Amino acid sequence: MNAQIAAILTLDGIASGAIYVLIAIGFVLIFAVTRIIFVPFGDITAFTALTLASLENKHLPGTVGMVAVLAAMATLMEIFSLWRKGTLGRVPRALLFYLILPLIPAGVVWLTAGTLLPTALRILLTVAVILPIPPLLNRIVYQPIADATVLLLLIVSVALHFAMSGLGLLFFGPEGVRTQGFVDYTAIIAGTPVSGQAILILGSAIFFSFLLYLFFSFTLTGKALHATALNRTGARLMGIRPQQACTIAFLLGALLAAISGILIAPVNTIFYDSGFLIGLKSFVGAIIGGMVSFPVTAIGSMLVGILESFAAFLSSPFKDVIVFSILIPVLLWRSYTLVHAEDEDEE
Amino acid sequence: MRKLVFGASALAGLLLAGTAVQAQEITVGFVTSLSGPASSIGINYEKGMNAAYAYKADVGGVKIKLIKLDDGSDPSQATKNARKLVEQDKVDVMIGTSSAPGTNAMLTVANELKVPFIAVSPVSVPLPKEGHPWGISMVQTPPLMVKVIADRMKREGIKSVGYIGFSDSWGDLVYNGAKAAEQNGGPAVLTNERYARTDTSVTAQALKVVAAKPEGFLDGGSATQAALPLLELRKLGFKGPFFGTPSLLNRDFVRIGGKAAEGTQVSAGPVVVTSQLPNDHFSKKIGTAFHETFQKVNGGEADDGFSGYAFDGWVVFLEAAKTAMTKAKPGTPDFREALMEAIYSSKDVAGVHAVYNFTPKSYYGVDERSLVVVKLVDGKWVYQP
């Protein structure tokens, strides 16, 4: 290995690491607020890429049907629970949030299917179609068991992942897709070619991480979310509604998943089941951050990306083994250095 | 002399007609995956079988009854289907199915119940210790696929190749095939890099190939994702030619590979380039008939290799049934035995993929004639004599 190979490997690692950063931050965000390890996160990323590719090929993406079904289910559940509580007066509001809002982007996609829209509009529509999926899943799957243990929530998440990847096969078919690149530009930095796409990925990761930082530090909603993450009961006493906080966390997570999906679509062929491995590697990054710290998560995810790249060069058949085995020293280190978060579990 | 031949054949015809009156019909059971993950291939088999049935649906005047079942890409359903076909429908021969595990399951049933089975996927069941096996497989073996393309590299004067393949058994099969070819004077295989279908990048593996400075590159991937190493190698400035196996013959591979995949040479069953074959090629006549019938029955081109296997299975069955009819009545165990014997005794049966010679010593019965080399030119596979 010479310096140039090392440079190319590092760049490649940083590009995939940046994708992991976005997803890992989403993991930590959702976990902190809701105590849910949202395993299907990677699937959402893959669905975004597949949706974008369907739009590019002028097909109707399967996500439209998925959103419609989920929205209908969530609305029925919401109305049923309102009826049980005897607060039917809030039905119009439920209809607006669970049925009409999610269906607007899906409806637009459905109406414009078959025409090739400009790239920017395509990306915007894709994000808009994907955004409602995690909050709707939250309403259907997690809200009825919101007070369950972390372990139960995790098991439900795993089950949900299998359901999602099955639906992915149903809606998108077994073939992989790859969209056209957004930028066709290659910079030469110190004799090493750097693709414009890699720069775009890295830039987006930094930009959106910064945006999240601003959101948490300077907006009331962000502070409310932060409070819920620190202490659910305390936040509730202060008048923060945990259900709303959950929905916002899922919405933010969905945005991160959608952005990473859009960024990864032109770099690699994405299949209906590609998301799981991407999600799993991001999860390693989130573990390095202890599922609490955003900056450590970002650094950890970057490390995972770079390690993966070098591992693939040194011994490609064992690449994933090497990446996942860093979990062992990380977990040892964390359990020795950190105070156990047991008081959180006791709630 | 001519008269004598005519007389003899007329007599044979009469005899056949005589038996035909007694025997009602021959029953064939066909299993494929029309649902589930293997259905993307399974539907091609179904179309091939439709074409085969439209091509010829009788043997010497005796009608053939075809029963089609879906196994939902599930090996246990394939087993159930096989048992149902034999025990309830009393089929004389079975043809199936689209996934390798399902095919192995059906072959096990065939060996147990002693019913001829024509597999359209690779099989890996051990040969029975006593008696002959009750199945054959129509497909080319992976070592043969690699050997044919390795021979082509040798002919083009390529002395070394880099290799990136899937990190599964397919990657192993191709690599071992290439290593075997190297032993026999083929190009030296310099790297053994692997990637998974769901990987996001093969940059590192491609760098290693580039660093080894091979003259060519052998692709051990399959379908759409086989394009990934090619894209990456071209991006890193690798100039050598690309080679591959029939698993690259995929519309999505061509779409995703784009400019990078241009010029890739792969070994392929002759059926994918029937119209470009020379007139004296064994597959020209029957292949043309196949493509015409396929288009009539299914609409659209038969541009996959899979439908051809189903068609060839049918051709081998027809040929064997002709002989078996003279020995026993359809629907009886004797007929099944006679059919299996006839499959083994038929010599040089030309199909759209290969010239078949089956023996009881192996499930496979094809030779190097079953593969031609094709090259991707302007997004189309072009025959390379």
PDB file of N, CA and C in Angstrom, chain A residues 254-344:
ATOM      1  N   ALA A 254     -36.753  10.615   9.758  1.00  0.00           N
ATOM      2  CA  ALA A 254     -37.160  10.345   8.380  1.00  0.00           C
ATOM      3  C   ALA A 254     -36.423  11.261   7.418  1.00  0.00           C
ATOM      4  N   LEU A 255     -36.269  12.532   7.835  1.00  0.00           N
ATOM      5  CA  LEU A 255     -35.578  13.494   6.976  1.00  0.00           C
ATOM      6  C   LEU A 255     -34.132  13.059   6.767  1.00  0.00           C
ATOM      7  N   LEU A 256     -33.473  12.638   7.854  1.00  0.00           N
ATOM      8  CA  LEU A 256     -32.079  12.194   7.744  1.00  0.00           C
ATOM      9  C   LEU A 256     -31.974  10.947   6.856  1.00  0.00           C
ATOM     10  N   ALA A 257     -32.906  10.005   7.060  1.00  0.00           N
ATOM     11  CA  ALA A 257     -32.890   8.784   6.244  1.00  0.00           C
ATOM     12  C   ALA A 257     -33.091   9.133   4.782  1.00  0.00           C
ATOM     13  N   ALA A 258     -34.044  10.054   4.522  1.00  0.00           N
ATOM     14  CA  ALA A 258     -34.331  10.419   3.141  1.00  0.00           C
ATOM     15  C   ALA A 258     -33.124  11.083   2.493  1.00  0.00           C
ATOM     16  N   ILE A 259     -32.449  11.969   3.236  1.00  0.00           N
ATOM     17  CA  ILE A 259     -31.285  12.658   2.664  1.00  0.00           C
ATOM     18  C   ILE A 259     -30.183  11.648   2.360  1.00  0.00           C
ATOM     19  N   SER A 260     -29.924  10.738   3.297  1.00  0.00           N
ATOM     20  CA  SER A 260     -28.868   9.765   3.023  1.00  0.00           C
ATOM     21  C   SER A 260     -29.249   8.874   1.844  1.00  0.00           C
ATOM     22  N   GLY A 261     -30.541   8.551   1.737  1.00  0.00           N
ATOM     23  CA  GLY A 261     -30.988   7.739   0.604  1.00  0.00           C
ATOM     24  C   GLY A 261     -30.748   8.436  -0.717  1.00  0.00           C
ATOM     25  N   ILE A 262     -31.057   9.745  -0.765  1.00  0.00           N
ATOM     26  CA  ILE A 262     -30.862  10.526  -1.988  1.00  0.00           C
ATOM     27  C   ILE A 262     -29.372  10.585  -2.336  1.00  0.00           C
ATOM     28  N   LEU A 263     -28.539  10.741  -1.301  1.00  0.00           N
ATOM     29  CA  LEU A 263     -27.095  10.880  -1.560  1.00  0.00           C
ATOM     30  C   LEU A 263     -26.484   9.572  -2.035  1.00  0.00           C
ATOM     31  N   ILE A 264     -26.993   8.456  -1.524  1.00  0.00           N
ATOM     32  CA  ILE A 264     -26.365   7.178  -1.837  1.00  0.00           C
ATOM     33  C   ILE A 264     -26.858   6.624  -3.177  1.00  0.00           C
ATOM     34  N   ALA A 265     -28.029   7.075  -3.634  1.00  0.00           N
ATOM     35  CA  ALA A 265     -28.635   6.508  -4.844  1.00  0.00           C
ATOM     36  C   ALA A 265     -27.718   6.529  -6.071  1.00  0.00           C
ATOM     37  N   PRO A 266     -26.981   7.620  -6.344  1.00  0.00           N
ATOM     38  CA  PRO A 266     -26.139   7.594  -7.538  1.00  0.00           C
ATOM     39  C   PRO A 266     -24.796   6.894  -7.324  1.00  0.00           C
ATOM     40  N   VAL A 267     -24.402   6.635  -6.067  1.00  0.00           N
ATOM     41  CA  VAL A 267     -23.078   6.077  -5.795  1.00  0.00           C
ATOM     42  C   VAL A 267     -23.085   4.570  -5.913  1.00  0.00           C
ATOM     43  N   ASN A 268     -24.199   3.954  -5.573  1.00  0.00           N
ATOM     44  CA  ASN A 268     -24.206   2.502  -5.545  1.00  0.00           C
ATOM     45  C   ASN A 268     -25.550   1.956  -5.979  1.00  0.00           C
ATOM     46  N   THR A 269     -25.538   0.704  -6.431  1.00  0.00           N
ATOM     47  CA  THR A 269     -26.779   0.032  -6.779  1.00  0.00           C
ATOM     48  C   THR A 269     -27.498  -0.337  -5.490  1.00  0.00           C
ATOM     49  N   ILE A 270     -28.745   0.101  -5.377  1.00  0.00           N
ATOM     50  CA  ILE A 270     -29.508  -0.154  -4.158  1.00  0.00           C
ATOM     51  C   ILE A 270     -30.606  -1.168  -4.447  1.00  0.00           C
ATOM     52  N   PHE A 271     -30.674  -2.184  -3.597  1.00  0.00           N
ATOM     53  CA  PHE A 271     -31.728  -3.178  -3.716  1.00  0.00           C
ATOM     54  C   PHE A 271     -32.744  -2.941  -2.601  1.00  0.00           C
ATOM     55  N   TYR A 272     -33.874  -3.640  -2.685  1.00  0.00           N
ATOM     56  CA  TYR A 272     -34.900  -3.461  -1.652  1.00  0.00           C
ATOM     57  C   TYR A 272     -34.363  -3.807  -0.264  1.00  0.00           C
ATOM     58  N   ASP A 273     -33.348  -4.705  -0.197  1.00  0.00           N
ATOM     59  CA  ASP A 273     -32.852  -5.135   1.105  1.00  0.00           C
ATOM     60  C   ASP A 273     -31.468  -4.561   1.434  1.00  0.00           C
ATOM     61  N   SER A 274     -31.013  -3.567   0.650  1.00  0.00           N
ATOM     62  CA  SER A 274     -29.678  -3.010   0.901  1.00  0.00           C
ATOM     63  C   SER A 274     -29.609  -2.251   2.214  1.00  0.00           C
ATOM     64  N   GLY A 275     -30.766  -1.744   2.650  1.00  0.00           N
ATOM     65  CA  GLY A 275     -30.769  -0.823   3.782  1.00  0.00           C
ATOM     66  C   GLY A 275     -30.280  -1.427   5.080  1.00  0.00           C
ATOM     67  N   PHE A 276     -30.513  -2.726   5.257  1.00  0.00           N
ATOM     68  CA  PHE A 276     -30.228  -3.326   6.549  1.00  0.00           C
ATOM     69  C   PHE A 276     -28.752  -3.204   6.919  1.00  0.00           C
ATOM     70  N   LEU A 277     -27.879  -3.550   5.956  1.00  0.00           N
ATOM     71  CA  LEU A 277     -26.444  -3.538   6.259  1.00  0.00           C
ATOM     72  C   LEU A 277     -25.950  -2.104   6.490  1.00  0.00           C
ATOM     73  N   ILE A 278     -26.471  -1.167   5.710  1.00  0.00           N
ATOM     74  CA  ILE A 278     -26.100   0.235   5.901  1.00  0.00           C
ATOM     75  C   ILE A 278     -26.523   0.670   7.299  1.00  0.00           C
ATOM     76  N   GLY A 279     -27.757   0.297   7.664  1.00  0.00           N
ATOM     77  CA  GLY A 279     -28.273   0.652   8.978  1.00  0.00           C
ATOM     78  C   GLY A 279     -27.448   0.029  10.090  1.00  0.00           C
ATOM     79  N   LEU A 280     -27.043  -1.217   9.873  1.00  0.00           N
ATOM     80  CA  LEU A 280     -26.300  -1.939  10.906  1.00  0.00           C
ATOM     81  C   LEU A 280     -24.941  -1.293  11.142  1.00  0.00           C
ATOM     82  N   LYS A 281     -24.282  -0.869  10.050  1.00  0.00           N
ATOM     83  CA  LYS A 281     -22.967  -0.244  10.207  1.00  0.00           C
ATOM     84  C   LYS A 281     -23.106   1.126  10.868  1.00  0.00           C
ATOM     85  N   SER A 282     -24.175   1.851  10.528  1.00  0.00           N
ATOM     86  CA  SER A 282     -24.411   3.127  11.205  1.00  0.00           C
ATOM     87  C   SER A 282     -24.660   2.888  12.679  1.00  0.00           C
ATOM     88  N   PHE A 283     -25.323   1.769  12.964  1.00  0.00           N
ATOM     89  CA  PHE A 283     -25.639   1.448  14.350  1.00  0.00           C
ATOM     90  C   PHE A 283     -24.357   1.265  15.158  1.00  0.00           C
ATOM     91  N   VAL A 284     -23.330   0.671  14.511  1.00  0.00           N
ATOM     92  CA  VAL A 284     -22.036   0.541  15.182  1.00  0.00           C
ATOM     93  C   VAL A 284     -21.524   1.927  15.567  1.00  0.00           C
ATOM     94  N   GLY A 285     -21.672   2.885  14.638  1.00  0.00           N
ATOM     95  CA  GLY A 285     -21.273   4.254  14.923  1.00  0.00           C
ATOM     96  C   GLY A 285     -22.044   4.833  16.098  1.00  0.00           C
ATOM     97  N   ALA A 286     -23.367   4.556  16.120  1.00  0.00           N
ATOM     98  CA  ALA A 286     -24.212   5.068  17.198  1.00  0.00           C
ATOM     99  C   ALA A 286     -23.812   4.452  18.533  1.00  0.00           C
ATOM    100  N   ILE A 287     -23.392   3.194  18.500  1.00  0.00           N
ATOM    101  CA  ILE A 287     -22.954   2.512  19.738  1.00  0.00           C
ATOM    102  C   ILE A 287     -21.681   3.182  20.257  1.00  0.00           C
ATOM    103  N   ILE A 288     -20.772   3.529  19.311  1.00  0.00           N
ATOM    104  CA  ILE A 288     -19.548   4.197  19.736  1.00  0.00           C
ATOM    105  C   ILE A 288     -19.904   5.480  20.477  1.00  0.00           C
ATOM    106  N   GLY A 289     -20.955   6.138  20.015  1.00  0.00           N
ATOM    107  CA  GLY A 289     -21.423   7.344  20.707  1.00  0.00           C
ATOM    108  C   GLY A 289     -22.272   7.028  21.920  1.00  0.00           C
ATOM    109  N   GLY A 290     -22.392   5.766  22.279  1.00  0.00           N
ATOM    110  CA  GLY A 290     -23.150   5.389  23.468  1.00  0.00           C
ATOM    111  C   GLY A 290     -24.639   5.633  23.336  1.00  0.00           C
ATOM    112  N   MET A 291     -25.140   5.829  22.127  1.00  0.00           N
ATOM    113  CA  MET A 291     -26.542   6.141  21.846  1.00  0.00           C
ATOM    114  C   MET A 291     -26.979   7.442  22.516  1.00  0.00           C
ATOM    115  N   VAL A 292     -26.036   8.271  22.970  1.00  0.00           N
ATOM    116  CA  VAL A 292     -26.434   9.550  23.565  1.00  0.00           C
ATOM    117  C   VAL A 292     -25.730  10.741  22.917  1.00  0.00           C
ATOM    118  N   SER A 293     -24.425  10.581  22.647  1.00  0.00           N
ATOM    119  CA  SER A 293     -23.653  11.742  22.237  1.00  0.00           C
ATOM    120  C   SER A 293     -23.645  11.901  20.713  1.00  0.00           C
ATOM    121  N   PHE A 294     -24.134  13.041  20.220  1.00  0.00           N
ATOM    122  CA  PHE A 294     -24.130  13.270  18.775  1.00  0.00           C
ATOM    123  C   PHE A 294     -22.717  13.415  18.203  1.00  0.00           C
ATOM    124  N   PRO A 295     -21.836  14.239  18.826  1.00  0.00           N
ATOM    125  CA  PRO A 295     -20.493  14.397  18.230  1.00  0.00           C
ATOM    126  C   PRO A 295     -19.700  13.090  18.202  1.00  0.00           C
ATOM    127  N   VAL A 296     -19.751  12.300  19.304  1.00  0.00           N
ATOM    128  CA  VAL A 296     -19.006  11.040  19.310  1.00  0.00           C
ATOM    129  C   VAL A 296     -19.585  10.076  18.284  1.00  0.00           C
ATOM    130  N   THR A 297     -20.921  10.096  18.124  1.00  0.00           N
ATOM    131  CA  THR A 297     -21.564   9.257  17.114  1.00  0.00           C
ATOM    132  C   THR A 297     -21.032   9.599  15.728  1.00  0.00           C
ATOM    133  N   ALA A 298     -20.933  10.904  15.453  1.00  0.00           N
ATOM    134  CA  ALA A 298     -20.458  11.328  14.136  1.00  0.00           C
ATOM    135  C   ALA A 298     -19.029  10.844  13.908  1.00  0.00           C
ATOM    136  N   ILE A 299     -18.178  11.022  14.912  1.00  0.00           N
ATOM    137  CA  ILE A 299     -16.787  10.581  14.762  1.00  0.00           C
ATOM    138  C   ILE A 299     -16.735   9.061  14.609  1.00  0.00           C
ATOM    139  N   GLY A 300     -17.527   8.359  15.425  1.00  0.00           N
ATOM    140  CA  GLY A 300     -17.555   6.901  15.366  1.00  0.00           C
ATOM    141  C   GLY A 300     -17.989   6.397  14.006  1.00  0.00           C
ATOM    142  N   SER A 301     -19.029   7.006  13.431  1.00  0.00           N
ATOM    143  CA  SER A 301     -19.518   6.568  12.131  1.00  0.00           C
ATOM    144  C   SER A 301     -18.466   6.798  11.055  1.00  0.00           C
ATOM    145  N   MET A 302     -17.763   7.941  11.144  1.00  0.00           N
ATOM    146  CA  MET A 302     -16.682   8.224  10.203  1.00  0.00           C
ATOM    147  C   MET A 302     -15.632   7.115  10.280  1.00  0.00           C
ATOM    148  N   LEU A 303     -15.278   6.752  11.548  1.00  0.00           N
ATOM    149  CA  LEU A 303     -14.290   5.697  11.771  1.00  0.00           C
ATOM    150  C   LEU A 303     -14.736   4.386  11.137  1.00  0.00           C
ATOM    151  N   VAL A 304     -16.020   4.067  11.308  1.00  0.00           N
ATOM    152  CA  VAL A 304     -16.546   2.823  10.734  1.00  0.00           C
ATOM    153  C   VAL A 304     -16.349   2.827   9.218  1.00  0.00           C
ATOM    154  N   GLY A 305     -16.686   3.963   8.591  1.00  0.00           N
ATOM    155  CA  GLY A 305     -16.536   4.064   7.149  1.00  0.00           C
ATOM    156  C   GLY A 305     -15.093   3.863   6.711  1.00  0.00           C
ATOM    157  N   ILE A 306     -14.167   4.529   7.384  1.00  0.00           N
ATOM    158  CA  ILE A 306     -12.758   4.443   6.999  1.00  0.00           C
ATOM    159  C   ILE A 306     -12.216   3.032   7.264  1.00  0.00           C
ATOM    160  N   LEU A 307     -12.584   2.491   8.416  1.00  0.00           N
ATOM    161  CA  LEU A 307     -12.149   1.129   8.753  1.00  0.00           C
ATOM    162  C   LEU A 307     -12.652   0.136   7.713  1.00  0.00           C
ATOM    163  N   GLU A 308     -13.902   0.306   7.305  1.00  0.00           N
ATOM    164  CA  GLU A 308     -14.492  -0.594   6.327  1.00  0.00           C
ATOM    165  C   GLU A 308     -13.696  -0.554   5.023  1.00  0.00           C
ATOM    166  N   SER A 309     -13.344   0.655   4.622  1.00  0.00           N
ATOM    167  CA  SER A 309     -12.622   0.823   3.374  1.00  0.00           C
ATOM    168  C   SER A 309     -11.248   0.138   3.423  1.00  0.00           C
ATOM    169  N   PHE A 310     -10.520   0.345   4.527  1.00  0.00           N
ATOM    170  CA  PHE A 310      -9.191  -0.280   4.644  1.00  0.00           C
ATOM    171  C   PHE A 310      -9.308  -1.799   4.811  1.00  0.00           C
ATOM    172  N   ALA A 311     -10.334  -2.229   5.561  1.00  0.00           N
ATOM    173  CA  ALA A 311     -10.523  -3.670   5.762  1.00  0.00           C
ATOM    174  C   ALA A 311     -10.785  -4.352   4.428  1.00  0.00           C
ATOM    175  N   ALA A 312     -11.568  -3.665   3.558  1.00  0.00           N
ATOM    176  CA  ALA A 312     -11.885  -4.245   2.264  1.00  0.00           C
ATOM    177  C   ALA A 312     -10.627  -4.382   1.414  1.00  0.00           C
ATOM    178  N   PHE A 313      -9.681  -3.452   1.596  1.00  0.00           N
ATOM    179  CA  PHE A 313      -8.440  -3.534   0.823  1.00  0.00           C
ATOM    180  C   PHE A 313      -7.554  -4.648   1.352  1.00  0.00           C
ATOM    181  N   LEU A 314      -7.466  -4.756   2.673  1.00  0.00           N
ATOM    182  CA  LEU A 314      -6.549  -5.749   3.251  1.00  0.00           C
ATOM    183  C   LEU A 314      -7.085  -7.162   3.102  1.00  0.00           C
ATOM    184  N   SER A 315      -8.362  -7.350   3.354  1.00  0.00           N
ATOM    185  CA  SER A 315      -8.918  -8.696   3.266  1.00  0.00           C
ATOM    186  C   SER A 315     -10.405  -8.596   3.003  1.00  0.00           C
ATOM    187  N   SER A 316     -10.771  -8.515   1.711  1.00  0.00           N
ATOM    188  CA  SER A 316     -12.168  -8.217   1.390  1.00  0.00           C
ATOM    189  C   SER A 316     -13.171  -9.259   1.902  1.00  0.00           C
ATOM    190  N   PRO A 317     -12.845 -10.586   1.918  1.00  0.00           N
ATOM    191  CA  PRO A 317     -13.878 -11.513   2.410  1.00  0.00           C
ATOM    192  C   PRO A 317     -14.226 -11.290   3.879  1.00  0.00           C
ATOM    193  N   PHE A 318     -13.288 -10.698   4.658  1.00  0.00           N
ATOM    194  CA  PHE A 318     -13.531 -10.543   6.088  1.00  0.00           C
ATOM    195  C   PHE A 318     -13.899  -9.119   6.472  1.00  0.00           C
ATOM    196  N   LYS A 319     -14.204  -8.292   5.452  1.00  0.00           N
ATOM    197  CA  LYS A 319     -14.466  -6.884   5.687  1.00  0.00           C
ATOM    198  C   LYS A 319     -15.505  -6.642   6.769  1.00  0.00           C
ATOM    199  N   ASP A 320     -16.678  -7.277   6.620  1.00  0.00           N
ATOM    200  CA  ASP A 320     -17.756  -7.027   7.576  1.00  0.00           C
ATOM    201  C   ASP A 320     -17.412  -7.569   8.957  1.00  0.00           C
ATOM    202  N   VAL A 321     -16.674  -8.688   8.964  1.00  0.00           N
ATOM    203  CA  VAL A 321     -16.257  -9.252  10.253  1.00  0.00           C
ATOM    204  C   VAL A 321     -15.404  -8.238  11.008  1.00  0.00           C
ATOM    205  N   ILE A 322     -14.460  -7.619  10.295  1.00  0.00           N
ATOM    206  CA  ILE A 322     -13.568  -6.645  10.922  1.00  0.00           C
ATOM    207  C   ILE A 322     -14.372  -5.456  11.445  1.00  0.00           C
ATOM    208  N   VAL A 323     -15.301  -4.957  10.601  1.00  0.00           N
ATOM    209  CA  VAL A 323     -16.076  -3.782  11.006  1.00  0.00           C
ATOM    210  C   VAL A 323     -16.899  -4.080  12.254  1.00  0.00           C
ATOM    211  N   PHE A 324     -17.571  -5.236  12.263  1.00  0.00           N
ATOM    212  CA  PHE A 324     -18.444  -5.503  13.392  1.00  0.00           C
ATOM    213  C   PHE A 324     -17.673  -5.921  14.637  1.00  0.00           C
ATOM    214  N   SER A 325     -16.457  -6.458  14.454  1.00  0.00           N
ATOM    215  CA  SER A 325     -15.728  -6.882  15.653  1.00  0.00           C
ATOM    216  C   SER A 325     -15.163  -5.688  16.423  1.00  0.00           C
ATOM    217  N   ILE A 326     -15.156  -4.470  15.830  1.00  0.00           N
ATOM    218  CA  ILE A 326     -14.730  -3.337  16.666  1.00  0.00           C
ATOM    219  C   ILE A 326     -15.766  -3.029  17.735  1.00  0.00           C
ATOM    220  N   LEU A 327     -16.945  -3.594  17.589  1.00  0.00           N
ATOM    221  CA  LEU A 327     -17.955  -3.420  18.629  1.00  0.00           C
ATOM    222  C   LEU A 327     -17.455  -3.941  19.974  1.00  0.00           C
ATOM    223  N   ILE A 328     -16.671  -5.033  19.936  1.00  0.00           N
ATOM    224  CA  ILE A 328     -16.249  -5.668  21.197  1.00  0.00           C
ATOM    225  C   ILE A 328     -15.373  -4.724  22.030  1.00  0.00           C
ATOM    226  N   PRO A 329     -14.230  -4.221  21.481  1.00  0.00           N
ATOM    227  CA  PRO A 329     -13.458  -3.277  22.291  1.00  0.00           C
ATOM    228  C   PRO A 329     -14.248  -2.032  22.669  1.00  0.00           C
ATOM    229  N   VAL A 330     -15.112  -1.547  21.751  1.00  0.00           N
ATOM    230  CA  VAL A 330     -15.879  -0.337  22.053  1.00  0.00           C
ATOM    231  C   VAL A 330     -16.803  -0.576  23.241  1.00  0.00           C
ATOM    232  N   LEU A 331     -17.485  -1.717  23.231  1.00  0.00           N
ATOM    233  CA  LEU A 331     -18.404  -2.016  24.332  1.00  0.00           C
ATOM    234  C   LEU A 331     -17.644  -2.193  25.639  1.00  0.00           C
ATOM    235  N   LEU A 332     -16.468  -2.859  25.570  1.00  0.00           N
ATOM    236  CA  LEU A 332     -15.659  -3.022  26.777  1.00  0.00           C
ATOM    237  C   LEU A 332     -15.268  -1.669  27.329  1.00  0.00           C
ATOM    238  N   TRP A 333     -14.750  -0.817  26.422  1.00  0.00           N
ATOM    239  CA  TRP A 333     -14.305   0.508  26.828  1.00  0.00           C
ATOM    240  C   TRP A 333     -15.439   1.303  27.445  1.00  0.00           C
ATOM    241  N   ARG A 334     -16.612   1.236  26.801  1.00  0.00           N
ATOM    242  CA  ARG A 334     -17.748   2.012  27.302  1.00  0.00           C
ATOM    243  C   ARG A 334     -18.206   1.506  28.671  1.00  0.00           C
ATOM    244  N   SER A 335     -18.198   0.182  28.839  1.00  0.00           N
ATOM    245  CA  SER A 335     -18.712  -0.324  30.105  1.00  0.00           C
ATOM    246  C   SER A 335     -17.722  -0.064  31.242  1.00  0.00           C
ATOM    247  N   TYR A 336     -16.399   0.116  30.918  1.00  0.00           N
ATOM    248  CA  TYR A 336     -15.443   0.435  31.978  1.00  0.00           C
ATOM    249  C   TYR A 336     -15.424   1.917  32.324  1.00  0.00           C
ATOM    250  N   THR A 337     -15.579   2.757  31.284  1.00  0.00           N
ATOM    251  CA  THR A 337     -15.379   4.180  31.534  1.00  0.00           C
ATOM    252  C   THR A 337     -16.652   4.931  31.902  1.00  0.00           C
ATOM    253  N   LEU A 338     -17.799   4.412  31.479  1.00  0.00           N
ATOM    254  CA  LEU A 338     -19.019   5.196  31.674  1.00  0.00           C
ATOM    255  C   LEU A 338     -19.813   4.700  32.868  1.00  0.00           C
ATOM    256  N   VAL A 339     -20.496   5.641  33.503  1.00  0.00           N
ATOM    257  CA  VAL A 339     -21.423   5.269  34.561  1.00  0.00           C
ATOM    258  C   VAL A 339     -22.645   4.656  33.891  1.00  0.00           C
ATOM    259  N   HIS A 340     -23.125   3.557  34.422  1.00  0.00           N
ATOM    260  CA  HIS A 340     -24.278   2.908  33.809  1.00  0.00           C
ATOM    261  C   HIS A 340     -25.500   3.797  33.866  1.00  0.00           C
ATOM    262  N   ALA A 341     -26.260   3.763  32.808  1.00  0.00           N
ATOM    263  CA  ALA A 341     -27.450   4.616  32.752  1.00  0.00           C
ATOM    264  C   ALA A 341     -28.643   3.875  33.335  1.00  0.00           C
ATOM    265  N   GLU A 342     -28.435   3.251  34.496  1.00  0.00           N
ATOM    266  CA  GLU A 342     -29.499   2.404  35.021  1.00  0.00           C
ATOM    267  C   GLU A 342     -30.699   3.211  35.519  1.00  0.00           C
ATOM    268  N   ASP A 343     -30.428   4.407  36.018  1.00  0.00           N
ATOM    269  CA  ASP A 343     -31.551   5.194  36.511  1.00  0.00           C
ATOM    270  C   ASP A 343     -32.548   5.490  35.397  1.00  0.00           C
ATOM    271  N   GLU A 344     -32.042   5.511  34.161  1.00  0.00           N
ATOM    272  CA  GLU A 344     -32.961   5.743  33.050  1.00  0.00           C
ATOM    273  C   GLU A 344     -33.871   4.539  32.850  1.00  0.00           C
TER     274      GLU A 344
END
